[in-house]
Tab-separated table of C-alpha atoms in Angstrom:
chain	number	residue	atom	x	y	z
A	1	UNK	CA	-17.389	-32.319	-13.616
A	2	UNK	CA	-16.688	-33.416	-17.432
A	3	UNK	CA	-16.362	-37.494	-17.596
A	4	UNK	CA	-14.280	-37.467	-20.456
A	5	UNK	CA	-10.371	-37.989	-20.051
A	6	UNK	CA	-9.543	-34.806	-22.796
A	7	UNK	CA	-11.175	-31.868	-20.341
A	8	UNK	CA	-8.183	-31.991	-18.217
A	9	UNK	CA	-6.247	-30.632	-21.045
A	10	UNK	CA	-8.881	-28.091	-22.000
A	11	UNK	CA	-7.195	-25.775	-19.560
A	12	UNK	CA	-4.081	-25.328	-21.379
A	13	UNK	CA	-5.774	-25.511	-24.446
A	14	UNK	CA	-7.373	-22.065	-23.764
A	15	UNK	CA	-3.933	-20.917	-22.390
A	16	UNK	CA	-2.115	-22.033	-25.676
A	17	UNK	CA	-0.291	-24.215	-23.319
A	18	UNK	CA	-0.263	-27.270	-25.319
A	19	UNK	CA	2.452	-29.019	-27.993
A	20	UNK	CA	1.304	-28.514	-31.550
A	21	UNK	CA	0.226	-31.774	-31.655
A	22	UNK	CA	-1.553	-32.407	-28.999
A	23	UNK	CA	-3.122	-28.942	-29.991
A	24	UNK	CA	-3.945	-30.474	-33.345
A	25	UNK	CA	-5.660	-34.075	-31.789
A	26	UNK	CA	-7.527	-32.082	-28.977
A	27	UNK	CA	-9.177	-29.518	-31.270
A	28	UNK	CA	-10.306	-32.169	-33.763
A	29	UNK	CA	-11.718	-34.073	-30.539
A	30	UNK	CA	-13.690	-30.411	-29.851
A	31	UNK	CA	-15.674	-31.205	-32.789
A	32	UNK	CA	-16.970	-34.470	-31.685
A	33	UNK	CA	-17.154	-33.682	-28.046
A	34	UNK	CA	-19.825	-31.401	-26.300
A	35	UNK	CA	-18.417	-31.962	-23.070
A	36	UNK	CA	-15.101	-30.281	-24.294
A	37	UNK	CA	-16.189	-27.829	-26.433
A	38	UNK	CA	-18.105	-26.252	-23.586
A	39	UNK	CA	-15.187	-27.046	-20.850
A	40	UNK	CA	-13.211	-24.606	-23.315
A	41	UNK	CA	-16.308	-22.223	-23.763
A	42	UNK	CA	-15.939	-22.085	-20.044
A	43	UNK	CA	-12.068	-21.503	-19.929
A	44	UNK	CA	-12.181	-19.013	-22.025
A	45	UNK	CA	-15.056	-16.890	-20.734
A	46	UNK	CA	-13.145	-17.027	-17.165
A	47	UNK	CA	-10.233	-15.264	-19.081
A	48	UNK	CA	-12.197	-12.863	-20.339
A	49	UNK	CA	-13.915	-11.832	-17.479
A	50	UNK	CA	-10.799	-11.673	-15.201
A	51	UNK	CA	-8.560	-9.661	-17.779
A	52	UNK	CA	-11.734	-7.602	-18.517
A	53	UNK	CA	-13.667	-6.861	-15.465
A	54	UNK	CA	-11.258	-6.685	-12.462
A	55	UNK	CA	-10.498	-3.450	-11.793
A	56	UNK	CA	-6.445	-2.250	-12.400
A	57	UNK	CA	-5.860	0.901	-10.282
A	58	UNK	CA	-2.751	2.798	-10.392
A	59	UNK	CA	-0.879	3.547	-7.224
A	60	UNK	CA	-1.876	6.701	-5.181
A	61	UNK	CA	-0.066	9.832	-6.034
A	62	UNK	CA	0.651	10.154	-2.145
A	63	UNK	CA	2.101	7.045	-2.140
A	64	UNK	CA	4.402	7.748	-5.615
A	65	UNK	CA	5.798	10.638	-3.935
A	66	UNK	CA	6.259	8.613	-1.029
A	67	UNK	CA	7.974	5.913	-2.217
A	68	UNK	CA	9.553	7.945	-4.316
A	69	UNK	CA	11.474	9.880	-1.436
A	70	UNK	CA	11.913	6.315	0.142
A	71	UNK	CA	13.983	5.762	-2.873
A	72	UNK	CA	15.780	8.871	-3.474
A	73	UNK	CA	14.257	10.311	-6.413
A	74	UNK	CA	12.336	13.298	-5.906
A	75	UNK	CA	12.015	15.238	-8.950
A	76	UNK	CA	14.618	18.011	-8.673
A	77	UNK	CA	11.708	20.883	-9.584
A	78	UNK	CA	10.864	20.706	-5.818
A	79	UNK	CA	14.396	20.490	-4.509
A	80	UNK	CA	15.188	24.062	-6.829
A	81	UNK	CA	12.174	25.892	-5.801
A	82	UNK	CA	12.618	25.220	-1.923
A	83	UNK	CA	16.477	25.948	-2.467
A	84	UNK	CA	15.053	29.015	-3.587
A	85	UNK	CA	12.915	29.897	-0.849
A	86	UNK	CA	15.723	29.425	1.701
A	87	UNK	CA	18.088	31.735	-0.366
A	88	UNK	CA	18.397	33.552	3.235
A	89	UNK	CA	19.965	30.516	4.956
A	90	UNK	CA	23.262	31.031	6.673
A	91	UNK	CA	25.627	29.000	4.919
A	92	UNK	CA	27.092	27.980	8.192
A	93	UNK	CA	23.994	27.220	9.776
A	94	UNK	CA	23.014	24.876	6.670
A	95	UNK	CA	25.994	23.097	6.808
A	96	UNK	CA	26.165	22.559	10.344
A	97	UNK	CA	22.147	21.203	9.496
A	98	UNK	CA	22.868	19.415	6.417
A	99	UNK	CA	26.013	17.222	9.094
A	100	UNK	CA	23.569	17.187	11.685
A	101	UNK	CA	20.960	15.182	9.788
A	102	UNK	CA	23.305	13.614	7.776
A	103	UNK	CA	25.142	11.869	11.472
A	104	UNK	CA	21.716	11.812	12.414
A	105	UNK	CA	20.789	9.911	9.923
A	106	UNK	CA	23.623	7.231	9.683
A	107	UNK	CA	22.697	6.754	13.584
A	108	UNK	CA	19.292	5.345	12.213
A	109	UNK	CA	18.576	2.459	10.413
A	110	UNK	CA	15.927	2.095	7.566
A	111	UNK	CA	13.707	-0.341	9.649
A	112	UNK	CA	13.407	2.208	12.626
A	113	UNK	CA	9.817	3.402	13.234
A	114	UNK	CA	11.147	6.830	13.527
A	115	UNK	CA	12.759	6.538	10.461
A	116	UNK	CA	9.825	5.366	8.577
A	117	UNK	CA	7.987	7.802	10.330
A	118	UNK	CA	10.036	10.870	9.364
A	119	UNK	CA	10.061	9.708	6.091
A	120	UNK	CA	5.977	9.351	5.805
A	121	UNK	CA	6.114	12.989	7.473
A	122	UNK	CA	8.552	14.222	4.721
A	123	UNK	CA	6.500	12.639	2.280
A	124	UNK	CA	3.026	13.717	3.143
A	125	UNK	CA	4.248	17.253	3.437
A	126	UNK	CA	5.569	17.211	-0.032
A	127	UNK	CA	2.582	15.492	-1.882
A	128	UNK	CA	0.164	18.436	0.040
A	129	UNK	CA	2.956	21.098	-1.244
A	130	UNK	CA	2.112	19.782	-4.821
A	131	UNK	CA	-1.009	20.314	-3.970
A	132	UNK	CA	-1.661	23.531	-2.675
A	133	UNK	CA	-4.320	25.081	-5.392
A	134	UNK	CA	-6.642	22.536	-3.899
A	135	UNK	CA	-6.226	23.821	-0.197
A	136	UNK	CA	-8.390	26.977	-0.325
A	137	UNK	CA	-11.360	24.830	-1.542
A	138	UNK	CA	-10.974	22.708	1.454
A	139	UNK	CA	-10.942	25.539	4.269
A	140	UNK	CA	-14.577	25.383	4.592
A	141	UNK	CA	-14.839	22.284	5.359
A	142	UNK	CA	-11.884	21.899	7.552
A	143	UNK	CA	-13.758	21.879	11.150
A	144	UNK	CA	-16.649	19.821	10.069
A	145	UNK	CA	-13.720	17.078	8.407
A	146	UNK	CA	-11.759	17.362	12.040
A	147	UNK	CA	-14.767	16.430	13.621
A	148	UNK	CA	-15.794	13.749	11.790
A	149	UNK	CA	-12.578	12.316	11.971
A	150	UNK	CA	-12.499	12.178	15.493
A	151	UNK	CA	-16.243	10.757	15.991
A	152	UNK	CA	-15.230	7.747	13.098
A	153	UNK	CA	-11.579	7.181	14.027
A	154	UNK	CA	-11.599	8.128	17.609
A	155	UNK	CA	-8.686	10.619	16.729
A	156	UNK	CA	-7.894	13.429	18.910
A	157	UNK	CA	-8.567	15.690	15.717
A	158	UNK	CA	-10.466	18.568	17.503
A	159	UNK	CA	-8.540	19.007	19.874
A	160	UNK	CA	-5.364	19.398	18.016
A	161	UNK	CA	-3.954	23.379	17.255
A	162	UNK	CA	-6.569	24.618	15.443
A	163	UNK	CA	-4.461	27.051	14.012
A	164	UNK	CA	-3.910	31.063	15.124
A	165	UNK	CA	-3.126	34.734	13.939
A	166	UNK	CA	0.474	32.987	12.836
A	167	UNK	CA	-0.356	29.752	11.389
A	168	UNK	CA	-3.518	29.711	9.817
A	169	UNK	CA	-5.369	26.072	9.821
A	170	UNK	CA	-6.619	25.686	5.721
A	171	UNK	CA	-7.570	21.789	5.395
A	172	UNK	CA	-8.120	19.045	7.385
A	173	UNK	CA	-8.209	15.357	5.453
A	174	UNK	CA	-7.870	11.578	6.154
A	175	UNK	CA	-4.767	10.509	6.173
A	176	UNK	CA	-2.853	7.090	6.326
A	177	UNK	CA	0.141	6.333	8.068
A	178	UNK	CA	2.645	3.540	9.144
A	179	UNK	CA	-0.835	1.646	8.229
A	180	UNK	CA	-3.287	3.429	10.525
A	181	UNK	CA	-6.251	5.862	9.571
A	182	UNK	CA	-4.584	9.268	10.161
A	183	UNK	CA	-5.492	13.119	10.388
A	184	UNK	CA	-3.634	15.290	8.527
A	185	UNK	CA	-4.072	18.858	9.347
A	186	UNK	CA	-2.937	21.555	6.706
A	187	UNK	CA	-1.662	25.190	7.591
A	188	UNK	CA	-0.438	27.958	6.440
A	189	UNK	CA	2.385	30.067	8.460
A	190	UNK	CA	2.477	34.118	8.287
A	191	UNK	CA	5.294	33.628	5.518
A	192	UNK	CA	2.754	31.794	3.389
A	193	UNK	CA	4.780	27.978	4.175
A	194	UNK	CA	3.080	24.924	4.583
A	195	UNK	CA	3.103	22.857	8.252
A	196	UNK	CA	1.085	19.342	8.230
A	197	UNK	CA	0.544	17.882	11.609
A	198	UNK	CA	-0.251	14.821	11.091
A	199	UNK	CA	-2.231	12.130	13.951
A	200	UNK	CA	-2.615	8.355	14.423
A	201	UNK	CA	-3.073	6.526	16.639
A	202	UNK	CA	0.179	5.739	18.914
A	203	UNK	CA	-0.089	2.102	19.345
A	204	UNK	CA	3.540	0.936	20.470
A	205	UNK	CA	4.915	3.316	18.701
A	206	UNK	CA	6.931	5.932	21.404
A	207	UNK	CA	10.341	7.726	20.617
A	208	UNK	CA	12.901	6.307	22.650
A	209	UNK	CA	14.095	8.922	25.164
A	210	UNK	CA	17.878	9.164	23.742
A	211	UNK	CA	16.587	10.734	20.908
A	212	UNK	CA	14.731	13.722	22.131
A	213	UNK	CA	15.507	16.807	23.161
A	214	UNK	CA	13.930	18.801	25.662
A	215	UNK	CA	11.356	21.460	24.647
A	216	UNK	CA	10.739	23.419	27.481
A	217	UNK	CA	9.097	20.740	29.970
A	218	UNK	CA	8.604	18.784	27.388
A	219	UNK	CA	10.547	15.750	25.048
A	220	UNK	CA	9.947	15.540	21.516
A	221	UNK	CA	12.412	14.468	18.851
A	222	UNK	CA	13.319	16.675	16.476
A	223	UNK	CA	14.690	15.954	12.879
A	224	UNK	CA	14.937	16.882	9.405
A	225	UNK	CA	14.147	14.584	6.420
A	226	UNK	CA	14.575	16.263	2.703
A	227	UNK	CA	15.292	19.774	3.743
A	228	UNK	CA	11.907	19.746	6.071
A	229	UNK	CA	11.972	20.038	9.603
A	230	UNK	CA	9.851	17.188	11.798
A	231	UNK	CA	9.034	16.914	15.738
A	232	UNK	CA	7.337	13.679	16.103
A	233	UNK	CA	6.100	12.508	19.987
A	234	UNK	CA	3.572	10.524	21.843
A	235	UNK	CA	0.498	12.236	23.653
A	236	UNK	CA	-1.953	9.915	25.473
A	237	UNK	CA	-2.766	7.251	22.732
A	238	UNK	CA	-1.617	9.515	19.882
A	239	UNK	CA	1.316	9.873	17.961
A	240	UNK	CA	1.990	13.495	16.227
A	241	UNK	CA	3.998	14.089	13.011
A	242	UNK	CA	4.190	17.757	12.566
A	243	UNK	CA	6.273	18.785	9.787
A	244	UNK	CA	7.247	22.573	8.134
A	245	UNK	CA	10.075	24.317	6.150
A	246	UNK	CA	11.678	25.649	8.946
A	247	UNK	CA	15.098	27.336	9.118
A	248	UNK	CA	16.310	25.988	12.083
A	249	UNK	CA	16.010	22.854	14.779
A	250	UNK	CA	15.098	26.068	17.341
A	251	UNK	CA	11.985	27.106	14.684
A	252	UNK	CA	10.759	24.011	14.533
A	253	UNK	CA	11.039	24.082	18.664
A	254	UNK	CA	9.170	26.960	18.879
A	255	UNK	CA	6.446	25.637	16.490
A	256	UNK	CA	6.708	22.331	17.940
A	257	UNK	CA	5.875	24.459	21.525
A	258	UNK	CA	3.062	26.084	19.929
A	259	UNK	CA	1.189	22.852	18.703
A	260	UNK	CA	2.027	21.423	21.547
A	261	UNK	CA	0.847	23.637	24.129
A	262	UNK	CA	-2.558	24.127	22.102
A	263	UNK	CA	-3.207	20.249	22.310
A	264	UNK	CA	-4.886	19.127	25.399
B	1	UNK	CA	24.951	-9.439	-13.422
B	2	UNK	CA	24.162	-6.490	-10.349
B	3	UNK	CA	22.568	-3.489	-11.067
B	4	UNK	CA	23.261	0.171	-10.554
B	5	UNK	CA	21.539	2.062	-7.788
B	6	UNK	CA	20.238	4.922	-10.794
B	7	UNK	CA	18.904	1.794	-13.426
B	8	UNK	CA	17.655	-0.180	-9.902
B	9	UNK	CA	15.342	3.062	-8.634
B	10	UNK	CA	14.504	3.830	-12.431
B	11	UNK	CA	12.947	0.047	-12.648
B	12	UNK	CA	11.427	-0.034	-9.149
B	13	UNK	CA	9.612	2.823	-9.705
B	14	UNK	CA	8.551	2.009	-12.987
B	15	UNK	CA	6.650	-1.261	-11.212
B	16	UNK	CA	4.936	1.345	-8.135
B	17	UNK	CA	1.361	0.248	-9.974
B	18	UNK	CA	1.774	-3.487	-9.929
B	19	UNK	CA	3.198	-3.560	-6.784
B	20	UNK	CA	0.431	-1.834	-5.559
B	21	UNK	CA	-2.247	-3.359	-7.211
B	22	UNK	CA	-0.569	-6.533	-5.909
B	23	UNK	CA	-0.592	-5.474	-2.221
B	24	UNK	CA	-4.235	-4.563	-2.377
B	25	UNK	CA	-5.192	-8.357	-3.288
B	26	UNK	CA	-3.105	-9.340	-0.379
B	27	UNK	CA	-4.280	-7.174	2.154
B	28	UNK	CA	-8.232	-5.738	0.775
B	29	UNK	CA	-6.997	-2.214	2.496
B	30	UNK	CA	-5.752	0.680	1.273
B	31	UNK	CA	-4.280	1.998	3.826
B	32	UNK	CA	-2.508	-1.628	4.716
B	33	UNK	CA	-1.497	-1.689	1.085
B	34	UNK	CA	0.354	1.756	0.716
B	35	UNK	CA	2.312	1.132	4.147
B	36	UNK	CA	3.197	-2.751	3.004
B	37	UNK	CA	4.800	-1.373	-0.053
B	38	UNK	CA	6.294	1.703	1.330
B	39	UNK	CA	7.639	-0.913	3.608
B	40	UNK	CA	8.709	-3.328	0.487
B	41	UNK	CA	10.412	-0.272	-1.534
B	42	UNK	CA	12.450	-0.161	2.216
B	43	UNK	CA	13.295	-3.873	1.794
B	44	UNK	CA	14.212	-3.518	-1.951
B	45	UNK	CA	16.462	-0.679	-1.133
B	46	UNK	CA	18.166	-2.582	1.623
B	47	UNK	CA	18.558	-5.863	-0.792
B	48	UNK	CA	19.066	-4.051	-3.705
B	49	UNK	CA	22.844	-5.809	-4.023
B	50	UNK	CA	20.934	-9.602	-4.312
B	51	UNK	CA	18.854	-8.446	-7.276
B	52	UNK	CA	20.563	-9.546	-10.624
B	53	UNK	CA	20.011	-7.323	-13.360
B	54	UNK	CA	18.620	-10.036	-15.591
B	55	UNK	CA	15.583	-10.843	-12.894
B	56	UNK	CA	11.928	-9.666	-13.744
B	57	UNK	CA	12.154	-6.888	-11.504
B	58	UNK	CA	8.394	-7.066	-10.806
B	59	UNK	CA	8.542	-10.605	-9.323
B	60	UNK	CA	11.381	-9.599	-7.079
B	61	UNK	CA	9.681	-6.587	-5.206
B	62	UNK	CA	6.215	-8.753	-5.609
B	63	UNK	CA	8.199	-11.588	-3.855
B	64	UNK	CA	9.332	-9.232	-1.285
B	65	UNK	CA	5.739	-7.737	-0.544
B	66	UNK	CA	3.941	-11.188	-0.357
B	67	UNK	CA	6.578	-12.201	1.684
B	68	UNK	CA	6.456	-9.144	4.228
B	69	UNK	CA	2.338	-9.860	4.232
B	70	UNK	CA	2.996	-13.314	5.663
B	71	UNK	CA	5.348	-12.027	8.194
B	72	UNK	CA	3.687	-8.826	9.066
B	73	UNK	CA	-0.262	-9.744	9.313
B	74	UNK	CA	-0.355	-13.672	10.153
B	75	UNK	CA	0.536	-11.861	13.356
B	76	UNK	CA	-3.099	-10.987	13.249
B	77	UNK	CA	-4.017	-14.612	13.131
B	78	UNK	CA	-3.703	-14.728	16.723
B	79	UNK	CA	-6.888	-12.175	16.766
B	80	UNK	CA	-8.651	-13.172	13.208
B	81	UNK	CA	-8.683	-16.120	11.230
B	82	UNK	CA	-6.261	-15.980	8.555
B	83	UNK	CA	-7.806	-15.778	5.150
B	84	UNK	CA	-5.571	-18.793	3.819
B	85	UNK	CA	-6.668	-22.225	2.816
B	86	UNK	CA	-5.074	-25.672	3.013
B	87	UNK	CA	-1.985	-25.348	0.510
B	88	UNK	CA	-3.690	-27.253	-2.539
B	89	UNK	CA	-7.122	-27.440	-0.788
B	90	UNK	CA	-10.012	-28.102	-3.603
B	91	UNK	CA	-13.162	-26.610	-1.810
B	92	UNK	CA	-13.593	-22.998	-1.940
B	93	UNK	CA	-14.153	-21.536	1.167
B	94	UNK	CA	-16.243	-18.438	1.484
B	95	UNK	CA	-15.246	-16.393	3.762
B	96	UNK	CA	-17.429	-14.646	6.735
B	97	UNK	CA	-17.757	-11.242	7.015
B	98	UNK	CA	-15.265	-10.777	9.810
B	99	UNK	CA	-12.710	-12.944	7.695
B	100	UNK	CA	-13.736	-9.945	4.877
B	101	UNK	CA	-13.294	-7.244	7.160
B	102	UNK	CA	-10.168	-8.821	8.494
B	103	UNK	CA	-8.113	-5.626	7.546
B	104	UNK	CA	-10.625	-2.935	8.006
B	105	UNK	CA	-14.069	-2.059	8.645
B	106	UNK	CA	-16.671	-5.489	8.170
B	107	UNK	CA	-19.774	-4.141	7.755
B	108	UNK	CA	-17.868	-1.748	4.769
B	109	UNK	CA	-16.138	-4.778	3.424
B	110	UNK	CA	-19.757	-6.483	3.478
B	111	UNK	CA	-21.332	-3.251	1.596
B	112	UNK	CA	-18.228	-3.054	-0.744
B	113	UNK	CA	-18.333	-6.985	-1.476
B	114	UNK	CA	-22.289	-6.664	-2.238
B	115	UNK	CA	-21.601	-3.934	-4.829
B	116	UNK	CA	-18.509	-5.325	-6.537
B	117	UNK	CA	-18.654	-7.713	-9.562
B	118	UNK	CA	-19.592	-11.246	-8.564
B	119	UNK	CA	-16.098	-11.962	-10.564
B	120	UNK	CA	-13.958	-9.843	-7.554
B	121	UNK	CA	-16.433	-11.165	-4.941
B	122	UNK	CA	-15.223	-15.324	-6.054
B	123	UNK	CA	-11.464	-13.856	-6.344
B	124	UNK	CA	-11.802	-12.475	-2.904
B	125	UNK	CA	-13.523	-15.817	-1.652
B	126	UNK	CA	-10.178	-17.899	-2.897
B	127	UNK	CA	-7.506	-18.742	-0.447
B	128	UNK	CA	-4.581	-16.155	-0.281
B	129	UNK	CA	-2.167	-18.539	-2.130
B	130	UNK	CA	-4.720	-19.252	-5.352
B	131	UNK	CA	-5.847	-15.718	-5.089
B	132	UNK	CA	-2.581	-15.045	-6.007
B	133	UNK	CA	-1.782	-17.209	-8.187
B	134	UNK	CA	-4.593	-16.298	-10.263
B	135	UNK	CA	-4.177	-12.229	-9.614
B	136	UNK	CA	-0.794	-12.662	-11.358
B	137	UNK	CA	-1.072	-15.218	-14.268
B	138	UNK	CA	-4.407	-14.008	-15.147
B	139	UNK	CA	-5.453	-10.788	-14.250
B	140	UNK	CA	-1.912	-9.308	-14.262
B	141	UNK	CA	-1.133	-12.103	-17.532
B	142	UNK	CA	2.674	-12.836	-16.097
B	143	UNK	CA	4.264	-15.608	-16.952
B	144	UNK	CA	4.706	-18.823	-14.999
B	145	UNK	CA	8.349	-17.895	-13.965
B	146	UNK	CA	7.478	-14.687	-12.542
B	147	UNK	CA	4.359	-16.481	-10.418
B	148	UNK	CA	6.856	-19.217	-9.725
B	149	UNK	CA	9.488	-16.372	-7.886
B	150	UNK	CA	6.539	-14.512	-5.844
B	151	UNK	CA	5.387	-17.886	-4.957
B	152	UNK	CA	8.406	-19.679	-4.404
B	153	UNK	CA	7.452	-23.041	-5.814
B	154	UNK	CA	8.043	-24.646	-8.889
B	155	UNK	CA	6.394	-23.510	-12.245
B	156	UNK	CA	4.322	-26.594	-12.245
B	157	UNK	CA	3.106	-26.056	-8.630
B	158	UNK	CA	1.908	-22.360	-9.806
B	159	UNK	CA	0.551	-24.585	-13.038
B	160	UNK	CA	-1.562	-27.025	-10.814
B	161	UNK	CA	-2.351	-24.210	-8.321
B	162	UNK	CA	-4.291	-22.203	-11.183
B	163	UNK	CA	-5.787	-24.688	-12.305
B	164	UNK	CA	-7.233	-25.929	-9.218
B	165	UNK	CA	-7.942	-22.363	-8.301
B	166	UNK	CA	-9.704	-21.325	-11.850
B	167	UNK	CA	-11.628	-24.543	-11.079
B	168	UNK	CA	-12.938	-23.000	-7.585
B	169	UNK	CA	-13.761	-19.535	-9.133
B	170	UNK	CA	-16.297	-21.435	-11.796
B	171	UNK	CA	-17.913	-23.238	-9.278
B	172	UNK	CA	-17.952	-19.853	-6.890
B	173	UNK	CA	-19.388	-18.318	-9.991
B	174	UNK	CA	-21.942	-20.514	-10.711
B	175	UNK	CA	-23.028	-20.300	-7.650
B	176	UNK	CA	-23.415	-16.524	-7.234
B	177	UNK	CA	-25.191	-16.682	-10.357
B	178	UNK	CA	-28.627	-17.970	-9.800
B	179	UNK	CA	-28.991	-15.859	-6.388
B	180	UNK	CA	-28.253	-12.787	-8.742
B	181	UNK	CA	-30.753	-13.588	-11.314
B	182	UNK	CA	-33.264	-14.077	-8.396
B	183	UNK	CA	-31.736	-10.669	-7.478
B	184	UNK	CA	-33.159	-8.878	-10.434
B	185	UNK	CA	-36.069	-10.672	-10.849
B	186	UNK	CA	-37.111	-9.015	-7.501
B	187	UNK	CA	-36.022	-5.986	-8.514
């Protein structure tokens, strides 16, 4: 360390820190000082290197449309071409959907897992719907990905629905959620929508039993987040997100039934 | 003055990079960082009456986020050793690799440290709190008062704290430096 008393302003020399005058006395004590002058060499090589070299990545576009449903700003695009696609609706049956959710919604708070949860679901499902040129490209590789993420994460990725006649599987990929390693399975349905089931591990994470509904002999809970149907529940040490267009709570029932009963 | 909810989302978006670029220092995992700021953006929403519209927006969802990291993962310290220092500690303390795999993998956080700069690898060796400090005056070049709200200390705490903490990467630096040369010369 530097001996002379001046280095310890050398530091906010290089930040431009320092009163005019004392800028004026310590830069004509640079020029007789070798100490100083390379203290400030120093300085300002640090500054360069961390405004320079560190890397300054922008945030995930998963994660924008995430956050972006978090916040309530989805770009209204989306929300005009899926009005469009459920042009057949019921109006009755919408509304009675659209109050459902909405006093389903006012029953949870923001902090609830489930919430966050549904949410994530919602969110994955849209940023893969932006994304659906790049599907057919992955289809190949779907199996071998499942596998792989099952051997790595220990996720119960091949044995999940692998898809049927109906609902075609098209991609498998890593996922994240609720800040676990995920798998996030892609399909296709028979009317050409997209379903996501998506699998982490479970961890505490368990819907409480007021919430669900029964599905046959089973208890999922089923909910809608931004116009998207999603059955979440716990099996063994998983936790399954699975998350499509549907029309109705009873559609997403019967898909939930299908996953479901293909999952061992 | 408070802010509406339209101008609020329109700003908190607009500060989605730093935020995440912010929550990566903290927690050196991807996946850890997108759920801590989904989980901030939550908080901001919920607290969005307390933010005054003349507030550097950035330093109020950054304040949130470091502040959720403290609560959330020194949970973990129970299991791991928590990557912070002694508040104004001088020594730099390089960590193990289990303290650099403390949010993921530590054999790939000891591959990904040998490959990265030797400039991340001494950020990454600081203590959480000059880590920081450093992450936002220098690499992110905010200003004292921002630091000062994420930190919650006085400007001339975050003043010292750099210091001290730029003092700590040179000598990391230094360090690194010879073993690299020897590096190449075996090469």
């Amino acid at each position: 360390m530097s001996a002379c008393a001046d280095s310890r302003l050398i530091p906010l020399l290089a930040r431009g820190e320092l009163e005019p005058v004392e800028e004026a006395r310590v830069r004509a004590h640079l020029s007789t000082c070798p100490i100083c002058t390379d203290e400030l060499a120093a300085e300002e090589q640090l500054t360069k290197r961390l405004r320079g070299e560190i890397p300054r990545p922008t945030a995930p576009a998963e994660l924008r449309a995430a956050v972006e449903v978090l916040m309530g700003a989805r770009p209204a695009v989306q929300r005009v071409a899926r009005k469009t696609r459920r042009a057949l609706f019921a109006a009755s049956a919408a509304a009675l959907l659209i109050l459902a959710a909405f006093l389903a919604y006012r029953r949870m708070s923001p902090q609830d897992p489930m919430v966050i949860a549904t949410r994530h679901a919602a969110a994955t499902h849209q940023a893969i719907e932006h994304q659906r040129d790049l599907l057919q490209r992955e289809t190949a590789e779907a199996k071998m990905r499942l596998q792989e993420l099952s051997q790595r994460y220990g996720l119960p990725a091949t044995t999940a629905f692998q898809g049927d006649e109906e609902v075609r599987l098209v991609s498998a990929r890593q996922g994240h959620a609720l800040g676990k390693v995920s798998a996030v399975l892609v399909y296709l349905d028979s009317k050409g929508r997209l379903v996501t089931l998506e699998i982490l591990p479970a961890g505490d994470l368990k819907v409480p039993r007021e919430r669900t509904r029964a599905v046959q002999q089973f208890r999922p809970m089923l909910t809608r987040a931004d116009q998207l149907g999603v059955a979440l529940w716990r099996q063994g040490q998983a936790f399954y997100l699975l998350t499509a267009p549907v029309e109705d709570e009873e559609e997403l029932a019967r898909l939930y039934l299908k996953v479901r009963t293909h999952t061992s | 003055m408070e802010i509406d909810r339209v101008a609020f989302e329109t700003q908190a978006l607009a500060m989605l990079d730093s935020t995440y670029r912010f929550a990566l220092w903290l927690t050196r995992s991807e996946a850890d960082a997108r759920d801590l700021v989904q989980d901030t953006y939550l908080r901001a929403l919920e607290a969005r009456e307390t933010f005054r519209s003349e507030a550097s927006m950035r330093a109020w969802l950054a304040r949130i986020l470091r502040n959720r990291f403290i609560e959330r993962f020194r949970r973990r310290e129970r299991e791991v050793p928590w990557p912070d220092g002694p508040e104004e500690s001088d020594t730099p303390q390089e960590r193990s690799d289990e303290q650099a795999g403390l949010f993921g993998d530590a054999e790939l956080a000891r591959v990904i440290s040998l490959v990265r700069g030797d400039i991340e690898r001494a950020l990454e060796a600081l203590p959480e709190n000059h880590r920081t400090v450093v992450v936002l005056c220098d690499v992110e070049q905010w200003g004292w008062e921002e630091a000062a709200t994420v930190l919650q200390v006085p400007v001339g705490t975050v003043k010292s704290r750099l210091f001290r903490a730029r003092r700590t990467l040179r000598a990391l630096l230094s360090e690194y430096a010879p073993k690299e040369k020897s590096v190449e010369r075996v090469r």
